[in-house]
């Protein structure tokens, strides 16, 4: 099937519409230069079938945990409904599924956390395809007793995620055969830090006050300033030191500027 060179973009959009609607117009067929041995209708049928399968595969690759929670039958049924409603606008089919989480809100009431899980998996997908930080080391914690405060710089990219429901345990156990046996407490808020160094992605589940502290540090507050702002939420002074060490050991910090 050969296409006129100056019609590729419009053809692609029309083709996606035809594939998902199962309807072919004569005007569209007229734009295609036919093969000698196969009818246009047969060619489109073959391409249509393969195209739909690839879109399902793309959704399955991106939303692997959603798939695991729903199971094969329910997941692919939802995928088919989504594909009929949502056209692919990119040559790269792995880009497909941006608003899948919104679609899940309408289609799945049994699992209220599922749209949040889908949002997380799309974020992970974006982080996976992003350029990781070239800073692969970790700064040393200052030992000078004259240091009275510190300002830190996070590696880039770093992502702060606050969820209404706890979905991270599902994602961590996405290869499990049965989520029911794991009995996750999903109906509670969740706070995550995610980053990419080189080709490696790291994620950390943290508490609410730790999330607030880290966000203040990212905004440019010193460790002392940030701690004073949320002082009433911090369990004890040692908790700040422990959390700071976790950030450092986890590789989330790129630079430390000391104030004397």
Short mmCIF file of C-alpha atoms in Angstrom, two decimals:
data_model
loop_
_atom_site.label_atom_id
_atom_site.label_comp_id
_atom_site.label_asym_id
_atom_site.label_seq_id
_atom_site.Cartn_x
_atom_site.Cartn_y
_atom_site.Cartn_z
CA UNK A 1 0.00 0.00 0.00
CA UNK A 2 1.75 3.13 -1.24
CA UNK A 3 0.66 6.61 -0.16
CA UNK A 4 0.99 9.91 -2.01
CA UNK A 5 3.91 11.59 -0.27
CA UNK A 6 2.14 14.90 0.42
CA UNK A 7 -0.82 13.23 2.16
CA UNK A 8 0.92 11.15 4.83
CA UNK A 9 -0.17 13.19 7.86
CA UNK A 10 -3.83 13.49 6.85
CA UNK A 11 -3.85 9.87 5.78
CA UNK A 12 -2.57 8.73 9.16
CA UNK A 13 -5.31 10.62 11.00
CA UNK A 14 -8.01 9.38 8.64
CA UNK A 15 -6.67 5.86 8.90
CA UNK A 16 -6.85 5.93 12.71
CA UNK A 17 -10.44 7.14 12.50
CA UNK A 18 -11.39 4.42 10.05
CA UNK A 19 -9.70 1.68 12.07
CA UNK A 20 -11.55 2.59 15.26
CA UNK A 21 -14.92 3.25 13.61
CA UNK A 22 -14.87 0.21 11.29
CA UNK A 23 -16.12 2.42 8.43
CA UNK A 24 -14.31 3.14 5.16
CA UNK A 25 -15.28 5.98 2.83
CA UNK A 26 -14.85 5.91 -0.95
CA UNK A 27 -12.96 9.21 -0.79
CA UNK A 28 -10.39 7.62 1.50
CA UNK A 29 -9.99 4.57 -0.73
CA UNK A 30 -9.38 6.87 -3.70
CA UNK A 31 -6.27 8.26 -1.98
CA UNK A 32 -4.57 4.86 -1.91
CA UNK A 33 -2.62 3.41 -4.80
CA UNK A 34 -3.77 -0.23 -4.86
CA UNK A 35 -1.68 -3.37 -5.00
CA UNK A 36 -2.00 -5.63 -8.02
CA UNK A 37 -2.87 -8.78 -6.08
CA UNK A 38 -4.90 -7.62 -3.06
CA UNK A 39 -8.03 -5.51 -2.83
CA UNK A 40 -7.97 -2.23 -0.92
CA UNK A 41 -10.65 -3.50 1.45
CA UNK A 42 -8.56 -6.56 2.32
CA UNK A 43 -5.44 -4.48 2.88
CA UNK A 44 -7.31 -2.12 5.19
CA UNK A 45 -8.83 -5.02 7.10
CA UNK A 46 -5.38 -6.51 7.73
CA UNK A 47 -3.88 -3.17 8.71
CA UNK A 48 -6.88 -2.38 10.88
CA UNK A 49 -6.60 -5.62 12.82
CA UNK A 50 -2.87 -5.16 13.38
CA UNK A 51 -3.29 -1.51 14.34
CA UNK A 52 -5.88 -2.26 17.02
CA UNK A 53 -3.75 -5.06 18.45
CA UNK A 54 -0.75 -2.75 18.65
CA UNK A 55 -2.76 -0.07 20.45
CA UNK A 56 -3.87 -2.65 23.01
CA UNK A 57 -0.28 -3.81 23.41
CA UNK A 58 0.83 -0.22 23.93
CA UNK A 59 -1.75 0.32 26.68
CA UNK A 60 -0.73 -2.97 28.27
CA UNK A 61 2.94 -1.98 28.27
CA UNK A 62 2.27 1.42 29.83
CA UNK A 63 -0.42 0.35 32.28
CA UNK A 64 0.99 -3.00 33.32
CA UNK A 65 -0.19 -2.71 36.94
CA UNK A 66 -3.69 -1.61 35.96
CA UNK A 67 -3.80 -4.69 33.73
CA UNK A 68 -2.68 -6.91 36.63
CA UNK A 69 -5.37 -5.51 38.94
CA UNK A 70 -8.21 -5.86 36.42
CA UNK A 71 -7.20 -9.12 34.78
CA UNK A 72 -7.06 -9.89 31.06
CA UNK A 73 -10.76 -9.87 30.18
CA UNK A 74 -11.73 -6.64 31.96
CA UNK A 75 -8.57 -4.79 30.93
CA UNK A 76 -8.84 -5.55 27.22
CA UNK A 77 -12.56 -4.82 27.24
CA UNK A 78 -11.83 -1.36 28.64
CA UNK A 79 -8.98 -0.93 26.14
CA UNK A 80 -11.35 -1.61 23.23
CA UNK A 81 -13.80 1.01 24.50
CA UNK A 82 -10.98 3.50 24.99
CA UNK A 83 -9.52 2.89 21.52
CA UNK A 84 -12.91 3.44 19.87
CA UNK A 85 -13.18 6.80 21.62
CA UNK A 86 -9.55 7.96 21.49
CA UNK A 87 -7.56 8.31 18.28
CA UNK A 88 -3.80 7.94 18.17
CA UNK A 89 -2.15 11.17 17.01
CA UNK A 90 1.49 10.04 17.05
CA UNK A 91 3.56 7.83 14.76
CA UNK A 92 5.02 6.34 17.95
CA UNK A 93 2.24 4.17 19.37
CA UNK A 94 4.00 4.00 22.74
CA UNK A 95 2.83 7.62 23.16
CA UNK A 96 -0.76 6.39 23.18
CA UNK A 97 -2.89 6.51 26.35
CA UNK A 98 -2.34 9.99 27.82
CA UNK A 99 -5.86 10.32 29.25
CA UNK A 100 -6.47 6.65 30.03
CA UNK A 101 -6.71 7.49 33.74
CA UNK A 102 -9.64 9.85 33.06
CA UNK A 103 -11.37 7.13 31.07
CA UNK A 104 -10.96 4.70 33.98
CA UNK A 105 -12.81 7.12 36.27
CA UNK A 106 -15.86 6.72 34.05
CA UNK A 107 -15.58 2.99 33.41
CA UNK A 108 -14.37 1.40 36.67
CA UNK A 109 -16.13 2.09 39.97
CA UNK A 110 -15.08 -1.14 41.66
CA UNK A 111 -11.51 0.09 42.20
CA UNK A 112 -11.51 3.83 43.11
CA UNK A 113 -7.71 3.85 43.25
CA UNK A 114 -7.30 2.68 39.65
CA UNK A 115 -7.24 6.15 37.98
CA UNK A 116 -4.53 7.24 40.46
CA UNK A 117 -2.55 4.10 39.66
CA UNK A 118 -2.86 4.86 35.94
CA UNK A 119 -1.65 8.44 36.48
CA UNK A 120 1.37 7.08 38.34
CA UNK A 121 2.17 4.59 35.59
CA UNK A 122 1.97 7.32 32.94
CA UNK A 123 4.32 9.46 35.03
CA UNK A 124 6.69 6.51 35.34
CA UNK A 125 6.51 6.00 31.58
CA UNK A 126 7.47 9.65 31.01
CA UNK A 127 10.33 9.39 33.49
CA UNK A 128 11.54 6.19 31.84
CA UNK A 129 11.75 7.94 28.45
CA UNK A 130 13.35 11.11 29.86
CA UNK A 131 17.06 11.82 29.99
CA UNK A 132 18.44 10.79 33.36
CA UNK A 133 20.75 12.91 35.47
CA UNK A 134 24.40 12.63 34.48
CA UNK A 135 25.36 13.14 38.14
CA UNK A 136 25.87 9.57 39.31
CA UNK A 137 27.65 10.23 42.59
CA UNK A 138 26.44 11.53 45.93
CA UNK A 139 27.71 14.52 47.94
CA UNK A 140 29.22 13.88 51.36
CA UNK A 141 27.44 14.97 54.50
CA UNK A 142 29.46 17.86 56.02
CA UNK A 143 31.28 16.97 59.25
CA UNK A 144 32.40 20.50 60.17
CA UNK A 145 30.83 21.38 63.53
CA UNK A 146 30.68 25.06 62.55
CA UNK A 147 27.98 24.35 59.94
CA UNK A 148 24.71 25.87 61.19
CA UNK A 149 22.48 25.25 58.17
CA UNK A 150 22.39 23.65 54.72
CA UNK A 151 20.73 24.31 51.39
CA UNK A 152 20.38 21.37 49.03
CA UNK A 153 19.94 20.83 45.32
CA UNK A 154 18.00 17.79 44.11
CA UNK A 155 19.10 15.78 41.09
CA UNK A 156 17.14 16.37 37.89
CA UNK A 157 14.76 14.98 36.94
CA UNK A 158 13.09 14.48 40.33
CA UNK A 159 9.33 14.06 40.69
CA UNK A 160 7.18 14.72 43.74
CA UNK A 161 3.88 12.80 43.75
CA UNK A 162 1.04 13.09 46.24
CA UNK A 163 -1.75 10.51 45.88
CA UNK A 164 -5.22 10.29 47.35
CA UNK A 165 -4.84 6.51 47.48
CA UNK A 166 -1.84 4.27 48.13
CA UNK A 167 -0.98 2.70 44.77
CA UNK A 168 2.79 2.28 45.09
CA UNK A 169 2.50 -1.19 46.74
CA UNK A 170 0.45 -2.38 43.75
CA UNK A 171 3.11 -1.14 41.35
CA UNK A 172 5.95 -2.72 43.36
CA UNK A 173 4.11 -6.05 43.34
CA UNK A 174 2.76 -5.83 39.77
CA UNK A 175 4.22 -9.23 38.90
CA UNK A 176 2.16 -10.88 41.64
CA UNK A 177 -0.36 -13.51 40.60
CA UNK A 178 -3.01 -12.32 43.07
CA UNK A 179 -3.32 -8.87 44.62
CA UNK A 180 -6.20 -10.12 46.81
CA UNK A 181 -3.78 -12.26 48.82
CA UNK A 182 -1.54 -9.26 49.53
CA UNK A 183 -4.37 -7.28 51.19
CA UNK A 184 -3.03 -3.75 50.57
CA UNK A 185 -4.35 -0.81 52.61
CA UNK A 186 -4.97 1.41 49.59
CA UNK A 187 -7.57 3.79 51.07
CA UNK A 188 -5.06 6.24 52.53
CA UNK A 189 -2.87 9.05 51.14
CA UNK A 190 0.56 8.38 49.73
CA UNK A 191 3.66 10.48 49.10
CA UNK A 192 6.45 9.56 46.68
CA UNK A 193 9.77 10.82 45.39
CA UNK A 194 10.99 9.58 42.01
CA UNK A 195 14.16 10.31 40.05
CA UNK A 196 16.28 9.05 37.21
CA UNK A 197 20.08 8.78 37.25
CA UNK A 198 21.60 7.57 34.03
CA UNK A 199 19.22 4.81 32.98
CA UNK A 200 18.20 3.86 36.53
CA UNK A 201 14.92 5.01 38.10
CA UNK A 202 14.63 5.22 41.88
CA UNK A 203 11.49 5.76 43.92
CA UNK A 204 10.92 6.30 47.62
CA UNK A 205 7.70 6.18 49.64
CA UNK A 206 7.79 8.84 52.36
CA UNK A 207 5.50 10.29 55.04
CA UNK A 208 3.40 13.43 54.73
CA UNK A 209 5.71 15.64 56.78
CA UNK A 210 8.76 14.32 54.92
CA UNK A 211 7.07 15.20 51.64
CA UNK A 212 6.39 18.76 52.84
CA UNK A 213 9.97 19.14 54.05
CA UNK A 214 11.43 17.87 50.77
CA UNK A 215 9.19 20.18 48.76
CA UNK A 216 10.30 23.19 50.83
CA UNK A 217 13.93 22.19 50.28
CA UNK A 218 13.32 21.98 46.54
CA UNK A 219 11.80 25.47 46.63
CA UNK A 220 15.08 26.83 48.02
CA UNK A 221 14.51 26.83 51.77
CA UNK A 222 17.42 25.80 53.96
CA UNK A 223 17.08 22.68 56.10
CA UNK A 224 16.57 24.82 59.22
CA UNK A 225 14.03 27.11 57.53
CA UNK A 226 12.04 24.19 56.17
CA UNK A 227 12.07 22.39 59.52
CA UNK A 228 10.79 25.49 61.33
CA UNK A 229 7.89 25.90 58.88
CA UNK A 230 6.52 22.40 59.58
CA UNK A 231 7.91 22.06 63.11
CA UNK A 232 4.57 20.99 64.60
CA UNK A 233 4.37 18.00 62.23
CA UNK A 234 7.89 16.65 62.81
CA UNK A 235 7.91 13.75 65.35
CA UNK A 236 11.30 14.71 66.85
CA UNK A 237 14.54 16.49 65.83
CA UNK A 238 16.24 13.17 65.06
CA UNK A 239 13.58 12.45 62.43
CA UNK A 240 14.84 15.31 60.25
CA UNK A 241 18.40 14.01 60.40
CA UNK A 242 17.23 10.49 59.57
CA UNK A 243 15.19 11.67 56.59
CA UNK A 244 18.02 13.85 55.29
CA UNK A 245 20.33 10.83 55.43
CA UNK A 246 17.77 8.77 53.47
CA UNK A 247 17.68 11.42 50.74
CA UNK A 248 21.45 11.46 50.61
CA UNK A 249 21.90 7.68 50.58
CA UNK A 250 19.08 7.29 48.06
CA UNK A 251 20.93 9.55 45.62
CA UNK A 252 18.25 12.26 45.48
CA UNK A 253 20.66 15.05 46.45
CA UNK A 254 23.14 16.45 43.93
CA UNK A 255 24.71 19.26 45.93
CA UNK A 256 24.88 20.60 49.49
CA UNK A 257 25.68 24.24 50.21
CA UNK A 258 26.69 24.83 53.81
CA UNK A 259 26.05 27.99 55.79
CA UNK A 260 28.40 28.82 58.67
#
